[in-house]
PDB file of C-alpha atoms in Angstrom:
ATOM      1  CA  MET A   1      27.953   5.963 -24.658  1.00  0.00           C
ATOM      2  CA  ASP A   2      27.358   9.411 -24.689  1.00  0.00           C
ATOM      3  CA  MET A   3      25.251  10.697 -21.332  1.00  0.00           C
ATOM      4  CA  ALA A   4      24.355  12.985 -19.893  1.00  0.00           C
ATOM      5  CA  THR A   5      25.336  14.015 -16.822  1.00  0.00           C
ATOM      6  CA  GLU A   6      23.118  13.750 -14.142  1.00  0.00           C
ATOM      7  CA  ARG A   7      22.938   9.461 -15.736  1.00  0.00           C
ATOM      8  CA  LYS A   8      26.972   8.627 -15.211  1.00  0.00           C
ATOM      9  CA  TRP A   9      27.269   6.734 -12.810  1.00  0.00           C
ATOM     10  CA  THR A  10      30.171   5.052 -11.147  1.00  0.00           C
ATOM     11  CA  TRP A  11      31.209   2.852  -8.599  1.00  0.00           C
ATOM     12  CA  LEU A  12      34.610   2.744  -6.865  1.00  0.00           C
ATOM     13  CA  SER A  13      35.730  -0.210  -5.332  1.00  0.00           C
ATOM     14  CA  PRO A  14      36.614  -0.075  -1.217  1.00  0.00           C
ATOM     15  CA  GLY A  15      39.622   0.625  -1.603  1.00  0.00           C
ATOM     16  CA  GLY A  16      39.277   3.290  -4.198  1.00  0.00           C
ATOM     17  CA  ARG A  17      41.264   1.569  -6.842  1.00  0.00           C
ATOM     18  CA  THR A  18      39.227   0.881  -9.545  1.00  0.00           C
ATOM     19  CA  LYS A  19      36.383   3.309 -10.585  1.00  0.00           C
ATOM     20  CA  ASN A  20      33.959   1.461 -13.215  1.00  0.00           C
ATOM     21  CA  GLU A  21      31.043   3.667 -14.938  1.00  0.00           C
ATOM     22  CA  ILE A  22      27.446   1.930 -15.070  1.00  0.00           C
ATOM     23  CA  ASP A  23      26.277   2.346 -18.950  1.00  0.00           C
ATOM     24  CA  TYR A  24      22.858   3.727 -17.247  1.00  0.00           C
ATOM     25  CA  ILE A  25      20.130   3.510 -14.138  1.00  0.00           C
ATOM     26  CA  PHE A  26      16.198   3.831 -14.770  1.00  0.00           C
ATOM     27  CA  GLY A  27      14.637   5.425 -12.456  1.00  0.00           C
ATOM     28  CA  THR A  28      12.376   8.406 -11.781  1.00  0.00           C
ATOM     29  CA  ASN A  29      14.334  10.267 -10.306  1.00  0.00           C
ATOM     30  CA  LYS A  30      17.911  11.106 -10.679  1.00  0.00           C
ATOM     31  CA  PHE A  31      18.086  11.427  -6.365  1.00  0.00           C
ATOM     32  CA  ILE A  32      17.048   8.775  -5.517  1.00  0.00           C
ATOM     33  CA  VAL A  33      20.152   7.526  -4.278  1.00  0.00           C
ATOM     34  CA  GLN A  34      23.888   8.971  -3.801  1.00  0.00           C
ATOM     35  CA  ASP A  35      25.576   6.057  -2.920  1.00  0.00           C
ATOM     36  CA  VAL A  36      24.692   2.685  -3.919  1.00  0.00           C
ATOM     37  CA  THR A  37      27.537  -0.760  -2.991  1.00  0.00           C
ATOM     38  CA  LEU A  38      27.383  -3.687  -4.481  1.00  0.00           C
ATOM     39  CA  ASP A  39      28.583  -6.935  -2.324  1.00  0.00           C
ATOM     40  CA  GLU A  40      28.665  -8.797  -4.823  1.00  0.00           C
ATOM     41  CA  PHE A  41      29.973  -8.374  -8.565  1.00  0.00           C
ATOM     42  CA  SER A  42      28.724 -10.480 -11.484  1.00  0.00           C
ATOM     43  CA  GLU A  43      27.557  -9.965 -15.544  1.00  0.00           C
ATOM     44  CA  THR A  44      25.081 -12.161 -15.674  1.00  0.00           C
ATOM     45  CA  LEU A  45      23.689 -10.455 -11.818  1.00  0.00           C
ATOM     46  CA  ASN A  46      24.488  -7.685 -11.562  1.00  0.00           C
ATOM     47  CA  ARG A  47      21.225  -5.887 -12.512  1.00  0.00           C
ATOM     48  CA  VAL A  48      18.728  -7.376 -10.256  1.00  0.00           C
ATOM     49  CA  VAL A  49      21.770  -7.327  -7.045  1.00  0.00           C
ATOM     50  CA  LEU A  50      21.843  -3.297  -7.990  1.00  0.00           C
ATOM     51  CA  GLU A  51      17.686  -3.640  -8.148  1.00  0.00           C
ATOM     52  CA  THR A  52      17.246  -4.573  -4.704  1.00  0.00           C
ATOM     53  CA  SER A  53      19.851  -2.021  -3.456  1.00  0.00           C
ATOM     54  CA  LEU A  54      17.905   0.532  -4.303  1.00  0.00           C
ATOM     55  CA  LYS A  55      15.198  -0.721  -3.376  1.00  0.00           C
ATOM     56  CA  VAL A  56      16.415  -0.416   0.430  1.00  0.00           C
ATOM     57  CA  ALA A  57      18.019   3.063   0.343  1.00  0.00           C
ATOM     58  CA  LYS A  58      14.649   4.257  -0.727  1.00  0.00           C
ATOM     59  CA  LYS A  59      13.127   2.713   2.199  1.00  0.00           C
ATOM     60  CA  CYS A  60      15.440   3.065   4.731  1.00  0.00           C
ATOM     61  CA  LYS A  61      15.325   6.427   3.241  1.00  0.00           C
ATOM     62  CA  GLY A  62      11.607   7.496   4.608  1.00  0.00           C
ATOM     63  CA  ARG A  63      11.720   6.316   7.357  1.00  0.00           C
ATOM     64  CA  ARG A  64      10.696   8.186  10.564  1.00  0.00           C
ATOM     65  CA  ASP A  65      11.839   7.176  14.067  1.00  0.00           C
ATOM     66  CA  LYS A  66       9.621   5.104  16.345  1.00  0.00           C
ATOM     67  CA  PHE A  67      11.065   8.421  19.158  1.00  0.00           C
ATOM     68  CA  THR A  68      12.231  10.989  19.086  1.00  0.00           C
ATOM     69  CA  GLN A  69      15.684  11.688  21.106  1.00  0.00           C
ATOM     70  CA  GLU A  70      13.208  14.551  23.609  1.00  0.00           C
ATOM     71  CA  THR A  71      11.210  11.197  24.168  1.00  0.00           C
ATOM     72  CA  GLN A  72      14.378   9.453  24.454  1.00  0.00           C
ATOM     73  CA  ILE A  73      16.073  11.010  26.863  1.00  0.00           C
ATOM     74  CA  LEU A  74      12.416  11.258  29.011  1.00  0.00           C
ATOM     75  CA  LEU A  75      11.841   7.663  29.316  1.00  0.00           C
ATOM     76  CA  GLN A  76      15.576   6.938  29.865  1.00  0.00           C
ATOM     77  CA  GLN A  77      14.960   9.554  33.159  1.00  0.00           C
ATOM     78  CA  ARG A  78      12.493   7.049  34.377  1.00  0.00           C
ATOM     79  CA  ARG A  79      13.976   4.224  33.669  1.00  0.00           C
ATOM     80  CA  ASP A  80      16.913   5.960  36.015  1.00  0.00           C
ATOM     81  CA  MET A  81      14.839   7.368  38.305  1.00  0.00           C
ATOM     82  CA  ILE A  82      12.707   3.632  39.877  1.00  0.00           C
ATOM     83  CA  THR A  83      15.859   1.464  38.926  1.00  0.00           C
ATOM     84  CA  LYS A  84      17.402   3.862  42.338  1.00  0.00           C
ATOM     85  CA  GLY A  85      14.483   3.801  44.081  1.00  0.00           C
ATOM     86  CA  SER A  86      13.044   7.904  43.446  1.00  0.00           C
ATOM     87  CA  LYS A  87      10.170   7.745  43.140  1.00  0.00           C
ATOM     88  CA  ASN A  88       8.455   8.884  45.611  1.00  0.00           C
ATOM     89  CA  THR A  89      10.112  12.481  44.584  1.00  0.00           C
ATOM     90  CA  GLN A  90       8.397  14.916  43.261  1.00  0.00           C
ATOM     91  CA  LYS A  91      10.616  15.144  40.740  1.00  0.00           C
ATOM     92  CA  PHE A  92       9.591  12.027  39.591  1.00  0.00           C
ATOM     93  CA  LYS A  93       5.910  12.871  39.466  1.00  0.00           C
ATOM     94  CA  GLU A  94       7.157  16.239  37.780  1.00  0.00           C
ATOM     95  CA  LEU A  95       9.516  13.337  35.228  1.00  0.00           C
ATOM     96  CA  CYS A  96       6.066  10.987  34.736  1.00  0.00           C
ATOM     97  CA  LYS A  97       3.904  13.573  34.716  1.00  0.00           C
ATOM     98  CA  THR A  98       5.905  15.111  30.680  1.00  0.00           C
ATOM     99  CA  THR A  99       6.246  10.745  30.123  1.00  0.00           C
ATOM    100  CA  ARG A 100       2.635  11.350  29.534  1.00  0.00           C
ATOM    101  CA  GLU A 101       2.396  14.495  27.986  1.00  0.00           C
ATOM    102  CA  HIS A 102       5.243  13.238  25.708  1.00  0.00           C
ATOM    103  CA  CYS A 103       4.511   9.712  25.145  1.00  0.00           C
ATOM    104  CA  ILE A 104       0.775   8.618  26.648  1.00  0.00           C
ATOM    105  CA  LEU A 105      -1.659  11.426  25.786  1.00  0.00           C
ATOM    106  CA  PRO A 106      -0.638  11.027  21.524  1.00  0.00           C
ATOM    107  CA  VAL A 107      -1.338   8.117  21.817  1.00  0.00           C
ATOM    108  CA  LEU A 108      -4.981   8.039  23.251  1.00  0.00           C
ATOM    109  CA  THR A 109      -5.559  10.734  21.252  1.00  0.00           C
ATOM    110  CA  TYR A 110      -4.066   9.382  17.483  1.00  0.00           C
ATOM    111  CA  GLY A 111      -6.350   9.545  15.078  1.00  0.00           C
ATOM    112  CA  ALA A 112      -9.160  11.778  16.909  1.00  0.00           C
ATOM    113  CA  GLU A 113      -9.264  13.634  13.725  1.00  0.00           C
ATOM    114  CA  THR A 114     -10.997  11.344  11.894  1.00  0.00           C
ATOM    115  CA  TRP A 115     -13.345  11.030  15.108  1.00  0.00           C
ATOM    116  CA  VAL A 116     -17.834  10.727  15.474  1.00  0.00           C
ATOM    117  CA  THR A 117     -17.252  12.973  19.158  1.00  0.00           C
ATOM    118  CA  THR A 118     -19.896  10.675  20.620  1.00  0.00           C
ATOM    119  CA  LYS A 119     -20.375  11.211  24.454  1.00  0.00           C
ATOM    120  CA  ALA A 120     -20.050   7.374  24.847  1.00  0.00           C
ATOM    121  CA  ILE A 121     -15.889   7.345  23.613  1.00  0.00           C
ATOM    122  CA  LEU A 122     -15.508  10.739  25.432  1.00  0.00           C
ATOM    123  CA  GLN A 123     -16.635   8.833  28.922  1.00  0.00           C
ATOM    124  CA  LYS A 124     -13.970   6.101  28.159  1.00  0.00           C
ATOM    125  CA  LEU A 125     -10.433   8.231  27.426  1.00  0.00           C
ATOM    126  CA  ILE A 126     -12.052  10.159  30.457  1.00  0.00           C
ATOM    127  CA  VAL A 127     -12.500   7.193  32.864  1.00  0.00           C
ATOM    128  CA  THR A 128      -8.445   6.818  31.313  1.00  0.00           C
ATOM    129  CA  GLN A 129      -7.178   9.009  31.847  1.00  0.00           C
ATOM    130  CA  ARG A 130      -7.991  10.355  35.175  1.00  0.00           C
ATOM    131  CA  ALA A 131      -7.072   6.705  36.586  1.00  0.00           C
ATOM    132  CA  MET A 132      -3.893   7.384  35.181  1.00  0.00           C
ATOM    133  CA  GLU A 133      -4.316  10.796  37.169  1.00  0.00           C
ATOM    134  CA  ARG A 134      -4.821   8.929  40.246  1.00  0.00           C
ATOM    135  CA  LYS A 135      -2.168   6.480  39.550  1.00  0.00           C
ATOM    136  CA  LEU A 136       0.440  10.073  39.220  1.00  0.00           C
ATOM    137  CA  VAL A 137      -0.642  10.962  42.538  1.00  0.00           C
ATOM    138  CA  GLY A 138      -0.702   8.566  44.126  1.00  0.00           C
ATOM    139  CA  VAL A 139      -4.464   9.084  45.849  1.00  0.00           C
ATOM    140  CA  SER A 140      -6.752   5.727  44.425  1.00  0.00           C
ATOM    141  CA  LEU A 141     -10.741   5.573  43.878  1.00  0.00           C
ATOM    142  CA  ARG A 142     -11.468   4.407  48.211  1.00  0.00           C
ATOM    143  CA  ASP A 143      -9.696   8.024  48.361  1.00  0.00           C
ATOM    144  CA  ARG A 144     -12.519   9.984  46.775  1.00  0.00           C
ATOM    145  CA  MET A 145     -10.793  12.756  45.909  1.00  0.00           C
ATOM    146  CA  THR A 146     -12.672  15.176  43.050  1.00  0.00           C
ATOM    147  CA  ASN A 147     -12.138  15.704  39.757  1.00  0.00           C
ATOM    148  CA  LYS A 148     -11.033  19.228  39.768  1.00  0.00           C
ATOM    149  CA  TRP A 149      -8.577  18.123  42.737  1.00  0.00           C
ATOM    150  CA  LEU A 150      -7.769  15.684  40.930  1.00  0.00           C
ATOM    151  CA  ARG A 151      -7.140  17.381  37.858  1.00  0.00           C
ATOM    152  CA  LYS A 152      -5.090  20.171  39.196  1.00  0.00           C
ATOM    153  CA  GLU A 153      -2.864  17.488  41.555  1.00  0.00           C
ATOM    154  CA  SER A 154      -1.938  16.336  37.920  1.00  0.00           C
ATOM    155  CA  LYS A 155      -1.244  19.833  35.957  1.00  0.00           C
ATOM    156  CA  VAL A 156      -2.076  16.956  33.277  1.00  0.00           C
ATOM    157  CA  SER A 157      -3.905  18.038  29.756  1.00  0.00           C
ATOM    158  CA  ASP A 158      -7.453  17.766  28.898  1.00  0.00           C
ATOM    159  CA  ILE A 159      -8.256  14.685  26.449  1.00  0.00           C
ATOM    160  CA  VAL A 160     -11.234  15.918  25.616  1.00  0.00           C
ATOM    161  CA  LYS A 161      -9.692  19.781  25.128  1.00  0.00           C
ATOM    162  CA  ARG A 162      -7.177  17.700  22.919  1.00  0.00           C
ATOM    163  CA  ILE A 163      -9.261  15.667  21.217  1.00  0.00           C
ATOM    164  CA  ALA A 164     -10.876  19.228  20.277  1.00  0.00           C
ATOM    165  CA  ASN A 165      -8.812  21.067  19.467  1.00  0.00           C
ATOM    166  CA  LEU A 166      -7.238  17.684  16.538  1.00  0.00           C
ATOM    167  CA  LYS A 167     -10.570  18.028  15.172  1.00  0.00           C
ATOM    168  CA  TRP A 168     -12.082  21.078  14.797  1.00  0.00           C
ATOM    169  CA  GLN A 169      -8.035  22.189  12.743  1.00  0.00           C
ATOM    170  CA  TRP A 170      -8.799  19.094  10.453  1.00  0.00           C
ATOM    171  CA  ALA A 171     -11.534  20.965   9.670  1.00  0.00           C
ATOM    172  CA  GLY A 172     -10.058  23.586   8.804  1.00  0.00           C
ATOM    173  CA  HIS A 173      -7.210  21.810   6.630  1.00  0.00           C
ATOM    174  CA  ILE A 174      -9.783  19.373   4.430  1.00  0.00           C
ATOM    175  CA  ALA A 175     -11.887  22.137   3.841  1.00  0.00           C
ATOM    176  CA  ARG A 176      -9.333  24.821   2.243  1.00  0.00           C
ATOM    177  CA  LYS A 177      -7.625  21.582  -0.183  1.00  0.00           C
ATOM    178  CA  SER A 178      -8.602  22.415  -3.308  1.00  0.00           C
ATOM    179  CA  ASP A 179      -8.607  18.410  -4.284  1.00  0.00           C
ATOM    180  CA  SER A 180      -9.133  15.903  -1.904  1.00  0.00           C
ATOM    181  CA  TRP A 181     -10.527  12.299  -1.252  1.00  0.00           C
ATOM    182  CA  CYS A 182     -11.766  13.279   2.329  1.00  0.00           C
ATOM    183  CA  LYS A 183     -13.346  16.710   1.202  1.00  0.00           C
ATOM    184  CA  ASP A 184     -14.485  14.807  -1.781  1.00  0.00           C
ATOM    185  CA  LEU A 185     -16.094  11.956   0.567  1.00  0.00           C
ATOM    186  CA  LEU A 186     -18.069  15.003   3.451  1.00  0.00           C
ATOM    187  CA  GLU A 187     -18.951  16.337  -0.349  1.00  0.00           C
ATOM    188  CA  TRP A 188     -20.701  12.702  -1.226  1.00  0.00           C
ATOM    189  CA  ARG A 189     -24.486  11.877  -1.528  1.00  0.00           C
ATOM    190  CA  PRO A 190     -25.502   8.743  -2.438  1.00  0.00           C
ATOM    191  CA  TRP A 191     -29.079   9.966  -3.846  1.00  0.00           C
ATOM    192  CA  GLU A 192     -29.704   6.026  -5.603  1.00  0.00           C
ATOM    193  CA  HIS A 193     -29.927   4.780  -1.970  1.00  0.00           C
ATOM    194  CA  LYS A 194     -32.928   5.590   0.751  1.00  0.00           C
ATOM    195  CA  ARG A 195     -31.746   6.074   4.869  1.00  0.00           C
ATOM    196  CA  PRO A 196     -33.109   3.550   6.817  1.00  0.00           C
ATOM    197  CA  VAL A 197     -35.801   3.428   9.454  1.00  0.00           C
ATOM    198  CA  GLY A 198     -34.592   4.612  12.901  1.00  0.00           C
ATOM    199  CA  ARG A 199     -32.840   7.403  14.045  1.00  0.00           C
ATOM    200  CA  PRO A 200     -29.647   7.827  12.067  1.00  0.00           C
ATOM    201  CA  GLN A 201     -26.328   8.114  13.680  1.00  0.00           C
ATOM    202  CA  MET A 202     -24.479  11.016  14.849  1.00  0.00           C
ATOM    203  CA  ARG A 203     -21.762  12.107  11.736  1.00  0.00           C
ATOM    204  CA  TRP A 204     -18.499  13.763  11.951  1.00  0.00           C
ATOM    205  CA  LYS A 205     -19.465  17.194  10.669  1.00  0.00           C
ATOM    206  CA  ASP A 206     -22.780  16.965  13.331  1.00  0.00           C
ATOM    207  CA  ASP A 207     -21.136  18.958  15.618  1.00  0.00           C
ATOM    208  CA  ILE A 208     -18.826  20.858  13.779  1.00  0.00           C
ATOM    209  CA  ARG A 209     -21.817  22.254  11.839  1.00  0.00           C
ATOM    210  CA  LYS A 210     -23.808  23.400  15.243  1.00  0.00           C
ATOM    211  CA  VAL A 211     -21.053  25.606  15.330  1.00  0.00           C
ATOM    212  CA  ALA A 212     -20.122  26.840  12.018  1.00  0.00           C
ATOM    213  CA  GLY A 213     -23.970  26.413  10.345  1.00  0.00           C
ATOM    214  CA  GLN A 214     -24.166  24.627   7.399  1.00  0.00           C
ATOM    215  CA  ASN A 215     -22.520  25.363   4.295  1.00  0.00           C
ATOM    216  CA  TRP A 216     -19.038  25.873   7.431  1.00  0.00           C
ATOM    217  CA  MET A 217     -16.183  25.096   4.655  1.00  0.00           C
ATOM    218  CA  LEU A 218     -17.212  28.489   3.510  1.00  0.00           C
ATOM    219  CA  VAL A 219     -16.590  29.549   6.599  1.00  0.00           C
ATOM    220  CA  ALA A 220     -13.583  28.149   7.013  1.00  0.00           C
ATOM    221  CA  GLN A 221     -11.049  29.846   4.199  1.00  0.00           C
ATOM    222  CA  ASP A 222     -10.843  32.697   6.302  1.00  0.00           C
ATOM    223  CA  ARG A 223      -8.108  30.823   9.359  1.00  0.00           C
ATOM    224  CA  ALA A 224      -8.590  33.668  11.028  1.00  0.00           C
ATOM    225  CA  ARG A 225     -12.378  33.202  11.273  1.00  0.00           C
ATOM    226  CA  TRP A 226     -11.980  29.525  12.209  1.00  0.00           C
ATOM    227  CA  LYS A 227      -9.855  29.890  14.562  1.00  0.00           C
ATOM    228  CA  GLY A 228     -11.618  32.381  16.570  1.00  0.00           C
ATOM    229  CA  LEU A 229     -14.722  28.993  15.737  1.00  0.00           C
ATOM    230  CA  LYS A 230     -12.066  27.117  18.283  1.00  0.00           C
ATOM    231  CA  GLU A 231     -13.040  27.817  20.963  1.00  0.00           C
ATOM    232  CA  ALA A 232     -16.720  27.829  20.838  1.00  0.00           C
ATOM    233  CA  TYR A 233     -16.793  24.266  18.772  1.00  0.00           C
ATOM    234  CA  THR A 234     -14.454  23.374  21.833  1.00  0.00           C
ATOM    235  CA  LYS A 235     -16.653  24.217  24.538  1.00  0.00           C
ATOM    236  CA  LEU A 236     -19.589  22.083  22.343  1.00  0.00           C
ATOM    237  CA  VAL A 237     -17.697  18.580  22.771  1.00  0.00           C
ATOM    238  CA  GLU A 238     -17.111  19.283  26.872  1.00  0.00           C
ATOM    239  CA  ASP A 239     -20.913  20.463  27.351  1.00  0.00           C
ATOM    240  CA  GLY A 240     -21.516  17.932  25.186  1.00  0.00           C
ATOM    241  CA  LEU A 241     -20.679  15.375  28.771  1.00  0.00           C
ATOM    242  CA  ARG A 242     -22.850  17.054  30.951  1.00  0.00           C
TER     243      ARG A 242
END
């Protein structure tokens, strides 16, 4: 049968001697695969085996590595130094700091863009980070070292500033998108329902409105202006902890 060039598929035997032309493959994307290998050939089961191979190939192609190459190198260096007994050196402390910056801090703040930045949530994260910093520097609560001294020695990024930056960037990204369910959710007004009695809970955009105003979505359209307000928002979040 005559077919267009992009619809012609061939199958080569492992030795490359036999070449067969497959009649037709249904798909929404002609570039879905480049090579398909069949372990067995059966006239009745060929279609089933081929469909399975296509699905597995597509799934493996879209899968991301759990760790980047840089992270794997850092973790391996840390393991080697622990094995050699070099835990008390300055190089090991620097390596631990870098590992926390690249691995632990992103895990602690995963999805922070969608959080309601209440004082209770931020305080728990601060306590967790302080405990890690004490472990890194080599002191305990009994040593009664100040947080300022601890941060100077550990030199790690502040988790509150990181969360504030992530949320502010995400808010600007959502406001500038023309069609997004996240934006529709922020603009949704359930007029048919009534508020419960009592003080309403803090909402995700309440602290953003304090900095950019009620029309913060319009303000976010100007990238330069929105970026200039990020420092003010970070200061607002930090002041809320005092």
